[in-house]
mmCIF file of C-alpha atoms in Angstrom:
data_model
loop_
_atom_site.group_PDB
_atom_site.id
_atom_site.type_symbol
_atom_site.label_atom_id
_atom_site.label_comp_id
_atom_site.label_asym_id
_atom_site.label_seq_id
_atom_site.Cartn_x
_atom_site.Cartn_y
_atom_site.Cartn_z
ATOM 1 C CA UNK V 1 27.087 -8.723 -30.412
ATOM 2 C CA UNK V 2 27.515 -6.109 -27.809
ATOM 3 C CA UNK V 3 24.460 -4.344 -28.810
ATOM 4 C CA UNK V 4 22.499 -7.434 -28.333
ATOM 5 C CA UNK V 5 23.934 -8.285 -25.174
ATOM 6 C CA UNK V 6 22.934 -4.571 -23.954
ATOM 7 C CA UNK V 7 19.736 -5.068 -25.081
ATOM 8 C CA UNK V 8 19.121 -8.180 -23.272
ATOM 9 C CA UNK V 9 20.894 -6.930 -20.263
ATOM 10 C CA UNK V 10 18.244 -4.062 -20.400
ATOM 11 C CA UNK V 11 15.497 -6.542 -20.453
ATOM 12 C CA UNK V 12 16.262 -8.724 -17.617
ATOM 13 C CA UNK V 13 16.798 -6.432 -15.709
ATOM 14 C CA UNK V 14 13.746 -4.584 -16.216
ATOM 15 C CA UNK V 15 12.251 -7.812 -14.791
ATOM 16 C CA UNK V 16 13.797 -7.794 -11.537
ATOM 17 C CA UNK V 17 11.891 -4.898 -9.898
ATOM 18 C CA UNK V 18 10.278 -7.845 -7.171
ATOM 19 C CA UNK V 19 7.261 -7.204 -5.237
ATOM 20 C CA UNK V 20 6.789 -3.562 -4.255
ATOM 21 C CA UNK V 21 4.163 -1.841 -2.541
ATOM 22 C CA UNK V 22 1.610 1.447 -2.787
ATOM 23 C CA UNK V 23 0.455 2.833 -0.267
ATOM 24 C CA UNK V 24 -2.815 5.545 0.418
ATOM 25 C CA UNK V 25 -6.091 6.196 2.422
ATOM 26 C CA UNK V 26 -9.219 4.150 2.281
ATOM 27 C CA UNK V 27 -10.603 7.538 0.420
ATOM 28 C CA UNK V 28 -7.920 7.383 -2.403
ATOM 29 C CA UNK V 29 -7.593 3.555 -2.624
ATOM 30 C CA UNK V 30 -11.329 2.421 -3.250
ATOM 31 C CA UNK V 31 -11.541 5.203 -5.546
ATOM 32 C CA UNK V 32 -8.268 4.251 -7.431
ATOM 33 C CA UNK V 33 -9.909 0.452 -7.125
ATOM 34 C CA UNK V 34 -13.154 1.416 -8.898
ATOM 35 C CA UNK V 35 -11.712 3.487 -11.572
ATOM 36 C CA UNK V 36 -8.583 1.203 -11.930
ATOM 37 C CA UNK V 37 -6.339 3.762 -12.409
ATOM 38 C CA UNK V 38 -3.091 4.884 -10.425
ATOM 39 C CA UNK V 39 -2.870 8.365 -12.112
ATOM 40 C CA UNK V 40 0.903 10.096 -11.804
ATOM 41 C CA UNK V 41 1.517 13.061 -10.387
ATOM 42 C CA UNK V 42 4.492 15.950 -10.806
ATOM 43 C CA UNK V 43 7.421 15.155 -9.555
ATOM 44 C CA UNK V 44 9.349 17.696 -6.813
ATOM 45 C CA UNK V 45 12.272 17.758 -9.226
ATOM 46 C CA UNK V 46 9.808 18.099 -12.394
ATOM 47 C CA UNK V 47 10.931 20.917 -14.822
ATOM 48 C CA UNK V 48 9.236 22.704 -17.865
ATOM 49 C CA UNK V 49 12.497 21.732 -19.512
ATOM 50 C CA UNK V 50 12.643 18.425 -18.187
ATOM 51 C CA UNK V 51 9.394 17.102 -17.140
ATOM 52 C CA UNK V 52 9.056 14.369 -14.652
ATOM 53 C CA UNK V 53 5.400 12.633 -13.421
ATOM 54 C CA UNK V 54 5.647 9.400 -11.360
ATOM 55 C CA UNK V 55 4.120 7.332 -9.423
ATOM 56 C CA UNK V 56 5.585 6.085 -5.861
ATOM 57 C CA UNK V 57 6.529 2.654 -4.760
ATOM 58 C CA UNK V 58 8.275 1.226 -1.716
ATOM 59 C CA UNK V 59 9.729 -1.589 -1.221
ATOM 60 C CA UNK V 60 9.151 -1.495 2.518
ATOM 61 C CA UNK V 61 6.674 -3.522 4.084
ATOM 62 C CA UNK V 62 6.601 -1.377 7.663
ATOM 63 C CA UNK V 63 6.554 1.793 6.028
ATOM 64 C CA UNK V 64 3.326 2.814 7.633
ATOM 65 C CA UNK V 65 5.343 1.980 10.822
ATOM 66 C CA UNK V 66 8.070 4.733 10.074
ATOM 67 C CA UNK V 67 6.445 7.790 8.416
ATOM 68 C CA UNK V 68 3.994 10.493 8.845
ATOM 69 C CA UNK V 69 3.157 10.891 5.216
ATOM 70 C CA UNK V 70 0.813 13.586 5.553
ATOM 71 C CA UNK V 71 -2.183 11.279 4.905
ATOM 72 C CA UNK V 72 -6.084 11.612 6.077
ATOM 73 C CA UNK V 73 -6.433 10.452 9.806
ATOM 74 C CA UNK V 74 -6.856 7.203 10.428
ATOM 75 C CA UNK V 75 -6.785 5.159 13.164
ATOM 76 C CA UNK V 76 -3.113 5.441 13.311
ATOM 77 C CA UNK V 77 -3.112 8.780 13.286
ATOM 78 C CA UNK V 78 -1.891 10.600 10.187
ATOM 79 C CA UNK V 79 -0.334 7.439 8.382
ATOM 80 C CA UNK V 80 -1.268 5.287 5.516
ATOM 81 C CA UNK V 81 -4.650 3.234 5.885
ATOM 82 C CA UNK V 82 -4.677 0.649 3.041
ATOM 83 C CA UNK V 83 -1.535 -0.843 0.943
ATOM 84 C CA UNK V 84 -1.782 -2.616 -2.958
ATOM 85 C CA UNK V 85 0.751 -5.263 -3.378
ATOM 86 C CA UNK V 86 2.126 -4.631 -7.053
ATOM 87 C CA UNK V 87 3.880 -6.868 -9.461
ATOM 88 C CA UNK V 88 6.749 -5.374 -9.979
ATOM 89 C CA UNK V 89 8.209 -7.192 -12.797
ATOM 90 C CA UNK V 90 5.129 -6.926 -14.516
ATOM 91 C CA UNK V 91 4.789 -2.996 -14.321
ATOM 92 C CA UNK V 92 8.206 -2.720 -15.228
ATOM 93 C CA UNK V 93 7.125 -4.710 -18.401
ATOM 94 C CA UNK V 94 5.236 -1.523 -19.627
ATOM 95 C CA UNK V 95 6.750 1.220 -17.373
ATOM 96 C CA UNK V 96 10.200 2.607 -16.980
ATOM 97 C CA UNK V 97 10.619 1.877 -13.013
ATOM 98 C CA UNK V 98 13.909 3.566 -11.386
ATOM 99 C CA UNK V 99 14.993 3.798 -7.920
ATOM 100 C CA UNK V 100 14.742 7.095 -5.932
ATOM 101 C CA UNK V 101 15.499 8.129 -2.978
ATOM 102 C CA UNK V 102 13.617 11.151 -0.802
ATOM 103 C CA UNK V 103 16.182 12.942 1.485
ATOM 104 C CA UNK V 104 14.289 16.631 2.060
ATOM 105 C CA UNK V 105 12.697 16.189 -1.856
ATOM 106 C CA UNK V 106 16.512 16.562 -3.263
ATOM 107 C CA UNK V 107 16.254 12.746 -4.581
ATOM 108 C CA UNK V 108 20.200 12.363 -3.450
ATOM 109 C CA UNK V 109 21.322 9.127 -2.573
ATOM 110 C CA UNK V 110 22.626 8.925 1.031
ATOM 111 C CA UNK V 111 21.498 6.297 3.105
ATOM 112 C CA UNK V 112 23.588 7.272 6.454
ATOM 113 C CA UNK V 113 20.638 9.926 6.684
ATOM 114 C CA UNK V 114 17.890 9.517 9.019
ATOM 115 C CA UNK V 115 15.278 10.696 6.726
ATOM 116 C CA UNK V 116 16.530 8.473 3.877
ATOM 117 C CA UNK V 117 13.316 6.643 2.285
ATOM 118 C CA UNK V 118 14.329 4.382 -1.113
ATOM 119 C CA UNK V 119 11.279 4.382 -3.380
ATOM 120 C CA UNK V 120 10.773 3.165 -6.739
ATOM 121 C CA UNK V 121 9.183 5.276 -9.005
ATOM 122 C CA UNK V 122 6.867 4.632 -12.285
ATOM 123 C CA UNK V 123 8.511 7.651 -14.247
ATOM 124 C CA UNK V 124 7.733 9.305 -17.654
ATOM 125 C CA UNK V 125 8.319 12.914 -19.052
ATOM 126 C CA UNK V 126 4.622 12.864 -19.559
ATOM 127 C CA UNK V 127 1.159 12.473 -17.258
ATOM 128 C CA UNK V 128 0.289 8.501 -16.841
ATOM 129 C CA UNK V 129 -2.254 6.695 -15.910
ATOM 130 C CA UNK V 130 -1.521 2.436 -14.459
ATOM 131 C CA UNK V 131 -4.436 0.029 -14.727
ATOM 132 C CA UNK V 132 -3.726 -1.284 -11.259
ATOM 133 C CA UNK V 133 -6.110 -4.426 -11.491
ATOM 134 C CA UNK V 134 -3.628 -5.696 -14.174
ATOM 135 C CA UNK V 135 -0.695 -5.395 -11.612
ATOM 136 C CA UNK V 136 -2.171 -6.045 -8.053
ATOM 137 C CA UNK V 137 -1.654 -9.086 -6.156
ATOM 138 C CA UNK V 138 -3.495 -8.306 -3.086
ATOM 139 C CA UNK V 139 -5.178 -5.181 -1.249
ATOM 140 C CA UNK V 140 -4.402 -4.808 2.132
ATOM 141 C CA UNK V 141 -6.067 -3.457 5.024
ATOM 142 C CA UNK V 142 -3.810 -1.982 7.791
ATOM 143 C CA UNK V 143 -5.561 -3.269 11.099
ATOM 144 C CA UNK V 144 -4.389 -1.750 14.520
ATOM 145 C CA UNK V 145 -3.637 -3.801 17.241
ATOM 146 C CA UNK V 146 -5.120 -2.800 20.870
ATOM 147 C CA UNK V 147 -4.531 -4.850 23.791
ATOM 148 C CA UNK V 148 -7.959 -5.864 25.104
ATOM 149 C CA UNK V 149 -9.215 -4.916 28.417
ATOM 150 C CA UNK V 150 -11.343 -6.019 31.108
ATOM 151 C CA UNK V 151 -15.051 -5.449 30.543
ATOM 152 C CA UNK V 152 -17.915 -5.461 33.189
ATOM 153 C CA UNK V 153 -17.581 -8.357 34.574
ATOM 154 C CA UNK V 154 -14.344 -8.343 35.013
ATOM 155 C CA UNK V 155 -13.319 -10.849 31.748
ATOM 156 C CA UNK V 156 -10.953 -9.521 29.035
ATOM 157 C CA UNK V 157 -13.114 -7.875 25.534
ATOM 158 C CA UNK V 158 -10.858 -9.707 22.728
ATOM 159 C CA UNK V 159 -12.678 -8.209 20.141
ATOM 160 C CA UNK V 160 -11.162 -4.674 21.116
ATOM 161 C CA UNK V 161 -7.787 -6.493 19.848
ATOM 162 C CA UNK V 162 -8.272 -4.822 16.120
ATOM 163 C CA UNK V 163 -10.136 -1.330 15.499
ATOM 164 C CA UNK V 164 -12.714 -3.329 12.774
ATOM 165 C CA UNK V 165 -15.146 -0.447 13.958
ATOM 166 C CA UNK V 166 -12.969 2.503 12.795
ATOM 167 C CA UNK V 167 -13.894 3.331 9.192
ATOM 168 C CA UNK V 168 -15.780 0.334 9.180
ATOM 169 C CA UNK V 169 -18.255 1.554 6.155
ATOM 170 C CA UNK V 170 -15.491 2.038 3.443
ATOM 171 C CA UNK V 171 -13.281 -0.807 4.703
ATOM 172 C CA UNK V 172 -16.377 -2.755 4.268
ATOM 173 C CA UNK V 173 -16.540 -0.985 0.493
ATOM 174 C CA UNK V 174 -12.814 -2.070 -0.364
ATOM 175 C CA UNK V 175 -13.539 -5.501 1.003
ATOM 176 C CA UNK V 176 -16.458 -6.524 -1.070
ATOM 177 C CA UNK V 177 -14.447 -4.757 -4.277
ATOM 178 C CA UNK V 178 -12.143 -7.050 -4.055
ATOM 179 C CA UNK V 179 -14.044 -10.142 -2.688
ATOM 180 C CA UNK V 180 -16.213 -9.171 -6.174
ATOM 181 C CA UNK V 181 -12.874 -8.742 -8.104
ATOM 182 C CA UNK V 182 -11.475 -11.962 -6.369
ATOM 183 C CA UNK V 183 -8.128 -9.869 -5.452
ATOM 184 C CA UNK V 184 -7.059 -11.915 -2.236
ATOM 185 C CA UNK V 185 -6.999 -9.447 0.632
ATOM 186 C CA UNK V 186 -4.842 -8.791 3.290
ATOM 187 C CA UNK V 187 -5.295 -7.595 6.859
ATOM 188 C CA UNK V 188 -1.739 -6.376 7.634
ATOM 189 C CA UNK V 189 -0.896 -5.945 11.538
ATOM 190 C CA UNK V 190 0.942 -1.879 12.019
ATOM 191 C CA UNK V 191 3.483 -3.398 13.865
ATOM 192 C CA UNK V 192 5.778 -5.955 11.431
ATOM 193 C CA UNK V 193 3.796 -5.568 8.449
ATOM 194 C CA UNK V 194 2.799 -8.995 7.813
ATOM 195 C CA UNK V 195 -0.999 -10.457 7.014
ATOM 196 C CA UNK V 196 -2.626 -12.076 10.027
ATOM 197 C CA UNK V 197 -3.087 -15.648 9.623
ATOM 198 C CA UNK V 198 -5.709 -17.198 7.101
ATOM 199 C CA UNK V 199 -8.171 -18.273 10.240
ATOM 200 C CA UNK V 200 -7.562 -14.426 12.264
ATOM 201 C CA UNK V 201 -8.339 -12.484 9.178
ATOM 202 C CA UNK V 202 -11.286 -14.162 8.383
ATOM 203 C CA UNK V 203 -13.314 -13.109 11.521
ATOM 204 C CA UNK V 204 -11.904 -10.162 11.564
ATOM 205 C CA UNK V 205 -13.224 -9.690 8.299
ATOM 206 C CA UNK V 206 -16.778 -11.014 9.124
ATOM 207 C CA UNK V 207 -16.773 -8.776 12.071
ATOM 208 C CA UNK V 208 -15.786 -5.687 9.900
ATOM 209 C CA UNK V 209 -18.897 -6.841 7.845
ATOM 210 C CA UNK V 210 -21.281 -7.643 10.737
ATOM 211 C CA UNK V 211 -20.593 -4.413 12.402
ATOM 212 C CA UNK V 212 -20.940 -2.321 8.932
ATOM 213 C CA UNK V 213 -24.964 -4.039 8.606
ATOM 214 C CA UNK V 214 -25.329 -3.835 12.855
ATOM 215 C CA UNK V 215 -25.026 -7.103 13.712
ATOM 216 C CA UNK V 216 -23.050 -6.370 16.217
#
């Protein structure tokens, strides 16, 4: 009996992971889109006598808001430029997911720290590849906000408000992939985190594809 009540115990709560998020450059992520595959990578505490290869997962919606993570450079500077919403109870259906936490690559638990950053982690003593399509609820597409200014004539240019110009080419790539893929996408403000409103994000996305085919 208490065999079978750890073994169920196991099992719900290897459903319980929630939504979590993955986050990259417009580079990485169309490519990880067309090939669907997340591929792992070494871990920092990985061992030849105890090998560990993960993938990384946050929980935290405004992470691009809080961390320099070494990325391409984007429009926000060196920060993330595209996020994948992830099933997390559905991952954790096929992969062992565990919390972790990054404090100076020790993994040590101490949240009082400024540079604390919880993650959870895809983990396995051997090199993995995810089939992301199968878990992904939604790609989304950081979008800056700039405040608009006054053009010529003396009337404020509202369509400076988002930076669909930057990288407009691949954004336009990762757009149709997922139109094509029907993966509901996401235009995700760098301030809070959250998708623009149905009505917004739709002509921002038509202008993203109007200004990709110049007609501007």
């Amino acid at each position: 009996m208490i065999r079978l009540t750890n073994l169920l115990k196991e099992i719900t709560e290897g459903k319980q992971v929630g939504i979590i998020y993955h986050y990259t450059t417009f580079e990485s992520g169309l490519k990880i889109l067309q090939s669907n595959q997340l591929q792992s990578s070494e871990a920092d505490n990985s061992t030849r006598a105890n090998p560990i290869y993960t993938v990384s997962f946050t929980r935290d919606k405004r992470f691009h808001n809080k961390h320099n993570v070494g990325f391409d450079v984007s429009s926000f500077g060196q920060t993330p430029q595209v996020r994948f919403t992830v099933d997390g109870d559905k991952l954790s259906n096929k992969y062992k997911i565990q919390p972790y936490a990054q404090i100076g690559g020790s993994g040590r638990f101490e949240k009082e720290r400024e540079e604390f950053e919880a993650e959870e982690r895809a983990v396995s003593n051997k090199p993995f590849t995810i089939p992301i399509l199968t878990y992904i609820k939604s790609v989304d597409i950081l979008v800056e906000y700039k405040t608009p200014h006054k053009d010529l004539s003396g009337e404020y240019d509202f369509d400076e408000e988002y930076d669909y110009r930057t990288f407009a080419p691949i954004r336009v790539e990762i757009i149709k992939f997922a139109q094509d893929k029907n993966i509901p996408i996401k235009l995700i403000i760098n301030k809070n985190g959250n998708p623009l409103p149905d009505k917004v994000k739709d002509k921002v996305i038509q202008k993203i594809l109007n200004w990709f085919k110049g007609k501007w």
